[in-house]
């Protein structure tokens, strides 16, 4: 497991009863997590002063309950030299997944070590953390997401990092349709990143199902790789897929045309003052040897 333990503005303070108590700079949040199946709180006193709690509904979904009426509706945190805008979203999210810092660091290092300009394609790109990591190192980025709201948020994050003058294209589009058009256009990328949801709906109500659609999407993306590609990363939070399955997909697609090194692992976040680690999804990575 790759454990990300160098955050300053984010920490897990405690975990129990299917919930994680988190510190996001100056704000403490309590959110559900199905991985937390034990009941004992290690630091019960910390659970007394929580700014907001995400409470699940018995009929599905849920809502945020604000405990601190002085809490800001939007705030910023930093990871190293990257700045991100946060706010409370539906379905318990804040607009950032801290465990992905492992991939941001990897992307930045690969771009730093490359001796030529790098083109990056970020699919299911969400609020743009990986796009910003690539932009920071001088890459040319294409950022694709089916949600106009996520694209607008990503633009805000780019602005927060003072990268507005850097080469990034934002597209509100269905990822599969976009990739098909890019193949027809003959466009090529040195790095392709994707963080597909388990299920999703495109900009024109296209249905995405990761178990049915991921393989064909990755296979199509092989046509978008440059002659000398650097990196291909798939992230997943889908419980039905293992890291070995993601490795298999890369072996059957990318590695068939571009022989390289394939790695997969879990991502995890440590709990402060504890030896506990919270599993936070998986990734598989193809990279140039």
Short mmCIF file of C-alpha atoms in Angstrom, two decimals:
data_model
loop_
_atom_site.label_atom_id
_atom_site.label_comp_id
_atom_site.label_asym_id
_atom_site.label_seq_id
_atom_site.Cartn_x
_atom_site.Cartn_y
_atom_site.Cartn_z
CA UNK A 1 0.00 0.00 0.00
CA UNK A 2 1.14 3.54 -0.81
CA UNK A 3 0.52 5.61 2.33
CA UNK A 4 0.45 9.39 1.95
CA UNK A 5 1.83 10.82 5.18
CA UNK A 6 3.19 14.25 4.26
CA UNK A 7 -0.01 16.32 4.39
CA UNK A 8 0.03 19.40 6.61
CA UNK A 9 -3.49 20.74 5.94
CA UNK A 10 -5.28 17.38 6.05
CA UNK A 11 -5.35 14.69 8.75
CA UNK A 12 -7.57 11.84 9.89
CA UNK A 13 -8.03 12.45 13.61
CA UNK A 14 -10.04 9.34 14.50
CA UNK A 15 -12.10 6.53 12.95
CA UNK A 16 -14.94 4.47 14.40
CA UNK A 17 -18.52 3.31 13.79
CA UNK A 18 -18.26 3.65 10.02
CA UNK A 19 -17.15 7.29 10.25
CA UNK A 20 -13.90 9.21 9.86
CA UNK A 21 -13.19 12.41 11.76
CA UNK A 22 -11.04 14.64 9.55
CA UNK A 23 -9.18 17.91 9.84
CA UNK A 24 -9.16 20.02 6.67
CA UNK A 25 -6.92 22.90 7.73
CA UNK A 26 -9.20 24.83 10.14
CA UNK A 27 -12.33 22.73 9.65
CA UNK A 28 -13.26 19.36 11.18
CA UNK A 29 -15.65 17.10 9.29
CA UNK A 30 -17.28 13.78 10.12
CA UNK A 31 -17.98 11.61 7.07
CA UNK A 32 -19.07 7.99 6.57
CA UNK A 33 -16.64 5.40 5.26
CA UNK A 34 -17.65 1.75 4.70
CA UNK A 35 -14.10 0.52 5.39
CA UNK A 36 -14.34 1.54 9.07
CA UNK A 37 -16.04 -1.50 10.60
CA UNK A 38 -14.69 -1.20 14.18
CA UNK A 39 -16.54 0.60 16.98
CA UNK A 40 -13.93 1.92 19.40
CA UNK A 41 -12.97 5.59 19.24
CA UNK A 42 -9.33 6.17 20.05
CA UNK A 43 -9.79 9.87 20.91
CA UNK A 44 -13.46 10.33 21.95
CA UNK A 45 -12.85 13.88 23.20
CA UNK A 46 -12.10 15.01 19.62
CA UNK A 47 -15.63 14.11 18.56
CA UNK A 48 -17.13 16.92 20.65
CA UNK A 49 -16.21 19.86 18.40
CA UNK A 50 -17.14 19.05 14.81
CA UNK A 51 -17.93 21.75 12.26
CA UNK A 52 -20.07 19.63 9.91
CA UNK A 53 -21.40 16.06 9.75
CA UNK A 54 -22.55 14.16 6.69
CA UNK A 55 -25.58 12.12 7.68
CA UNK A 56 -26.89 9.33 5.48
CA UNK A 57 -30.60 9.05 4.76
CA UNK A 58 -32.43 5.75 5.25
CA UNK A 59 -33.89 6.22 1.74
CA UNK A 60 -30.50 6.77 0.09
CA UNK A 61 -28.14 9.70 -0.26
CA UNK A 62 -27.78 12.04 2.67
CA UNK A 63 -27.11 15.62 3.70
CA UNK A 64 -24.65 17.82 5.55
CA UNK A 65 -25.56 19.13 9.00
CA UNK A 66 -23.60 22.25 9.88
CA UNK A 67 -22.73 22.29 13.58
CA UNK A 68 -20.59 25.43 13.50
CA UNK A 69 -22.70 28.29 12.13
CA UNK A 70 -19.51 30.34 11.62
CA UNK A 71 -18.10 27.77 9.23
CA UNK A 72 -17.11 29.11 5.80
CA UNK A 73 -19.04 27.79 2.81
CA UNK A 74 -15.78 27.56 0.85
CA UNK A 75 -12.17 27.41 1.99
CA UNK A 76 -8.69 26.50 0.74
CA UNK A 77 -6.05 23.98 1.72
CA UNK A 78 -2.55 23.37 0.41
CA UNK A 79 -0.50 20.31 -0.43
CA UNK A 80 3.14 21.28 -0.88
CA UNK A 81 2.92 24.16 -3.39
CA UNK A 82 -0.56 23.27 -4.70
CA UNK A 83 -3.71 25.10 -3.57
CA UNK A 84 -7.23 23.66 -3.70
CA UNK A 85 -10.68 25.17 -3.16
CA UNK A 86 -13.01 23.07 -1.00
CA UNK A 87 -16.72 23.11 -0.21
CA UNK A 88 -19.29 20.65 1.08
CA UNK A 89 -20.86 18.70 -1.77
CA UNK A 90 -23.69 16.23 -2.07
CA UNK A 91 -22.78 12.60 -1.39
CA UNK A 92 -20.27 13.52 1.34
CA UNK A 93 -17.49 14.97 -0.84
CA UNK A 94 -15.39 18.15 -0.50
CA UNK A 95 -13.94 18.33 -4.02
CA UNK A 96 -10.61 16.70 -3.19
CA UNK A 97 -9.29 13.20 -2.51
CA UNK A 98 -6.15 13.61 -0.34
CA UNK A 99 -4.82 10.10 -1.06
CA UNK A 100 -4.36 11.12 -4.69
CA UNK A 101 -1.34 13.18 -3.63
CA UNK A 102 0.67 10.03 -4.36
CA UNK A 103 -0.31 10.22 -8.03
CA UNK A 104 0.16 14.00 -8.22
CA UNK A 105 3.74 13.57 -7.02
CA UNK A 106 4.37 10.77 -9.51
CA UNK A 107 2.99 12.75 -12.43
CA UNK A 108 5.11 15.77 -11.52
CA UNK A 109 8.29 13.72 -11.27
CA UNK A 110 7.75 12.06 -14.65
CA UNK A 111 7.18 15.43 -16.33
CA UNK A 112 10.19 16.97 -14.59
CA UNK A 113 12.44 14.19 -15.87
CA UNK A 114 11.20 14.38 -19.46
CA UNK A 115 13.44 16.32 -21.82
CA UNK A 116 10.71 17.35 -24.27
CA UNK A 117 7.32 19.13 -23.94
CA UNK A 118 4.65 16.84 -22.46
CA UNK A 119 0.99 16.58 -23.48
CA UNK A 120 -1.41 15.27 -20.82
CA UNK A 121 -4.99 14.04 -21.20
CA UNK A 122 -7.00 13.93 -17.95
CA UNK A 123 -10.29 12.01 -18.29
CA UNK A 124 -13.09 12.09 -15.68
CA UNK A 125 -10.94 14.96 -14.45
CA UNK A 126 -13.22 16.16 -11.61
CA UNK A 127 -11.99 19.38 -9.92
CA UNK A 128 -8.59 19.22 -11.56
CA UNK A 129 -5.99 18.31 -8.93
CA UNK A 130 -4.03 16.08 -11.34
CA UNK A 131 -4.37 18.67 -14.10
CA UNK A 132 -2.90 21.31 -11.80
CA UNK A 133 -0.01 19.01 -10.84
CA UNK A 134 0.81 18.55 -14.53
CA UNK A 135 0.37 22.25 -15.34
CA UNK A 136 2.71 23.16 -12.51
CA UNK A 137 5.50 21.28 -14.28
CA UNK A 138 4.88 22.95 -17.64
CA UNK A 139 2.78 20.27 -19.36
CA UNK A 140 0.11 21.02 -21.96
CA UNK A 141 -3.15 19.66 -20.46
CA UNK A 142 -6.55 18.66 -21.86
CA UNK A 143 -9.08 18.32 -19.01
CA UNK A 144 -12.34 16.45 -19.72
CA UNK A 145 -15.36 15.97 -17.47
CA UNK A 146 -19.08 15.59 -18.19
CA UNK A 147 -20.09 18.00 -15.40
CA UNK A 148 -20.14 21.74 -16.06
CA UNK A 149 -19.98 22.34 -12.31
CA UNK A 150 -16.78 20.28 -11.96
CA UNK A 151 -15.20 22.09 -14.92
CA UNK A 152 -16.00 25.46 -13.34
CA UNK A 153 -14.51 24.26 -10.05
CA UNK A 154 -11.38 23.07 -11.84
CA UNK A 155 -11.03 26.51 -13.43
CA UNK A 156 -11.25 28.07 -9.96
CA UNK A 157 -8.48 25.74 -8.77
CA UNK A 158 -6.27 26.68 -11.72
CA UNK A 159 -6.81 30.35 -10.86
CA UNK A 160 -6.02 29.70 -7.18
CA UNK A 161 -2.64 28.33 -8.30
CA UNK A 162 -1.98 31.32 -10.60
CA UNK A 163 -1.78 29.04 -13.63
CA UNK A 164 -4.38 30.79 -15.81
CA UNK A 165 -1.77 31.62 -18.46
CA UNK A 166 -0.65 27.99 -18.77
CA UNK A 167 -1.83 25.71 -21.65
CA UNK A 168 -4.98 23.93 -20.46
CA UNK A 169 -8.17 23.16 -22.41
CA UNK A 170 -11.38 22.46 -20.48
CA UNK A 171 -14.06 20.34 -22.14
CA UNK A 172 -17.52 19.51 -20.82
CA UNK A 173 -18.04 16.24 -22.67
CA UNK A 174 -18.84 12.56 -22.42
CA UNK A 175 -15.44 10.91 -22.06
CA UNK A 176 -16.11 7.98 -24.41
CA UNK A 177 -17.41 10.23 -27.18
CA UNK A 178 -14.51 12.63 -26.71
CA UNK A 179 -11.93 9.84 -26.97
CA UNK A 180 -13.55 8.52 -30.17
CA UNK A 181 -13.33 12.00 -31.73
CA UNK A 182 -9.72 12.42 -30.63
CA UNK A 183 -8.83 9.09 -32.28
CA UNK A 184 -10.42 10.28 -35.55
CA UNK A 185 -8.54 13.59 -35.29
CA UNK A 186 -5.24 11.79 -34.79
CA UNK A 187 -4.36 13.67 -31.60
CA UNK A 188 -1.65 12.15 -29.38
CA UNK A 189 -0.71 12.40 -25.70
CA UNK A 190 2.37 11.46 -23.69
CA UNK A 191 0.43 10.93 -20.44
CA UNK A 192 -3.17 9.76 -20.03
CA UNK A 193 -4.90 9.81 -16.64
CA UNK A 194 -8.37 8.57 -15.80
CA UNK A 195 -10.42 8.36 -12.61
CA UNK A 196 -13.66 6.73 -13.79
CA UNK A 197 -16.69 6.45 -11.51
CA UNK A 198 -18.43 3.14 -10.95
CA UNK A 199 -21.49 4.57 -12.64
CA UNK A 200 -22.03 7.89 -14.32
CA UNK A 201 -24.11 9.92 -16.73
CA UNK A 202 -22.63 11.97 -19.56
CA UNK A 203 -23.50 15.49 -20.67
CA UNK A 204 -26.31 14.08 -22.88
CA UNK A 205 -27.43 11.33 -20.49
CA UNK A 206 -24.94 8.76 -21.76
CA UNK A 207 -24.65 5.89 -19.28
CA UNK A 208 -21.24 4.79 -17.95
CA UNK A 209 -20.72 1.46 -16.17
CA UNK A 210 -17.10 0.81 -15.21
CA UNK A 211 -17.35 -2.98 -15.37
CA UNK A 212 -18.86 -2.91 -18.87
CA UNK A 213 -17.10 0.12 -20.34
CA UNK A 214 -13.61 0.49 -18.84
CA UNK A 215 -11.81 -2.08 -20.98
CA UNK A 216 -13.05 -0.64 -24.28
CA UNK A 217 -12.23 2.91 -23.17
CA UNK A 218 -8.65 2.00 -22.25
CA UNK A 219 -8.32 0.07 -25.51
CA UNK A 220 -9.41 3.16 -27.47
CA UNK A 221 -6.97 5.29 -25.50
CA UNK A 222 -4.06 3.23 -26.81
CA UNK A 223 -4.69 5.01 -30.13
CA UNK A 224 -4.14 8.37 -28.41
CA UNK A 225 -0.70 7.58 -27.01
CA UNK A 226 2.29 9.29 -28.59
CA UNK A 227 5.10 7.31 -30.26
CA UNK A 228 7.10 7.49 -27.03
CA UNK A 229 4.53 7.69 -24.20
CA UNK A 230 5.45 8.25 -20.57
CA UNK A 231 2.57 7.27 -18.33
CA UNK A 232 -0.96 5.85 -18.17
CA UNK A 233 -2.77 5.83 -14.82
CA UNK A 234 -6.17 4.36 -13.92
CA UNK A 235 -7.66 5.17 -10.50
CA UNK A 236 -10.64 3.32 -9.10
CA UNK A 237 -12.83 3.43 -6.01
CA UNK A 238 -15.12 0.67 -7.32
CA UNK A 239 -15.38 -2.17 -4.84
CA UNK A 240 -16.08 -4.65 -7.66
CA UNK A 241 -12.65 -4.16 -9.24
CA UNK A 242 -9.31 -5.28 -7.83
CA UNK A 243 -5.93 -3.81 -8.65
CA UNK A 244 -5.09 -7.05 -10.46
CA UNK A 245 -8.04 -6.47 -12.81
CA UNK A 246 -6.70 -3.01 -13.62
CA UNK A 247 -3.26 -4.50 -14.25
CA UNK A 248 -4.81 -7.07 -16.57
CA UNK A 249 -6.56 -4.34 -18.55
CA UNK A 250 -3.29 -2.45 -19.00
CA UNK A 251 -1.49 -5.64 -20.04
CA UNK A 252 -4.16 -6.46 -22.63
CA UNK A 253 -4.27 -2.94 -24.08
CA UNK A 254 -1.43 -0.45 -23.48
CA UNK A 255 1.33 -3.01 -22.96
CA UNK A 256 0.36 -4.84 -26.15
CA UNK A 257 1.38 -1.81 -28.22
CA UNK A 258 3.85 -0.02 -25.94
CA UNK A 259 5.92 -2.38 -23.86
CA UNK A 260 6.60 -0.90 -20.42
CA UNK A 261 6.38 -1.45 -16.68
CA UNK A 262 3.01 -2.04 -14.98
CA UNK A 263 2.45 -1.36 -11.28
CA UNK A 264 -0.67 -1.46 -9.12
CA UNK A 265 -1.38 -0.88 -5.45
CA UNK A 266 -3.80 0.41 -2.83
CA UNK A 267 -3.70 4.01 -1.65
CA UNK A 268 -4.03 4.75 2.06
CA UNK A 269 -4.18 7.60 4.54
CA UNK A 270 -2.78 7.32 8.07
CA UNK A 271 -4.66 8.27 11.21
CA UNK A 272 -2.84 10.84 13.35
CA UNK A 273 -1.12 9.50 16.49
CA UNK A 274 -1.98 5.95 15.54
CA UNK A 275 -0.75 2.96 13.57
CA UNK A 276 -4.11 2.71 11.77
CA UNK A 277 -4.32 3.26 8.01
CA UNK A 278 -7.51 3.85 6.02
CA UNK A 279 -7.59 2.16 2.56
CA UNK A 280 -8.67 4.69 -0.08
CA UNK A 281 -9.05 3.01 -3.45
CA UNK A 282 -6.61 1.49 -5.91
CA UNK A 283 -4.57 2.47 -8.94
CA UNK A 284 -2.78 0.76 -11.81
CA UNK A 285 0.02 2.45 -13.74
CA UNK A 286 1.76 1.75 -17.01
CA UNK A 287 5.01 3.64 -17.47
CA UNK A 288 7.87 3.84 -19.89
CA UNK A 289 10.85 1.72 -18.83
#
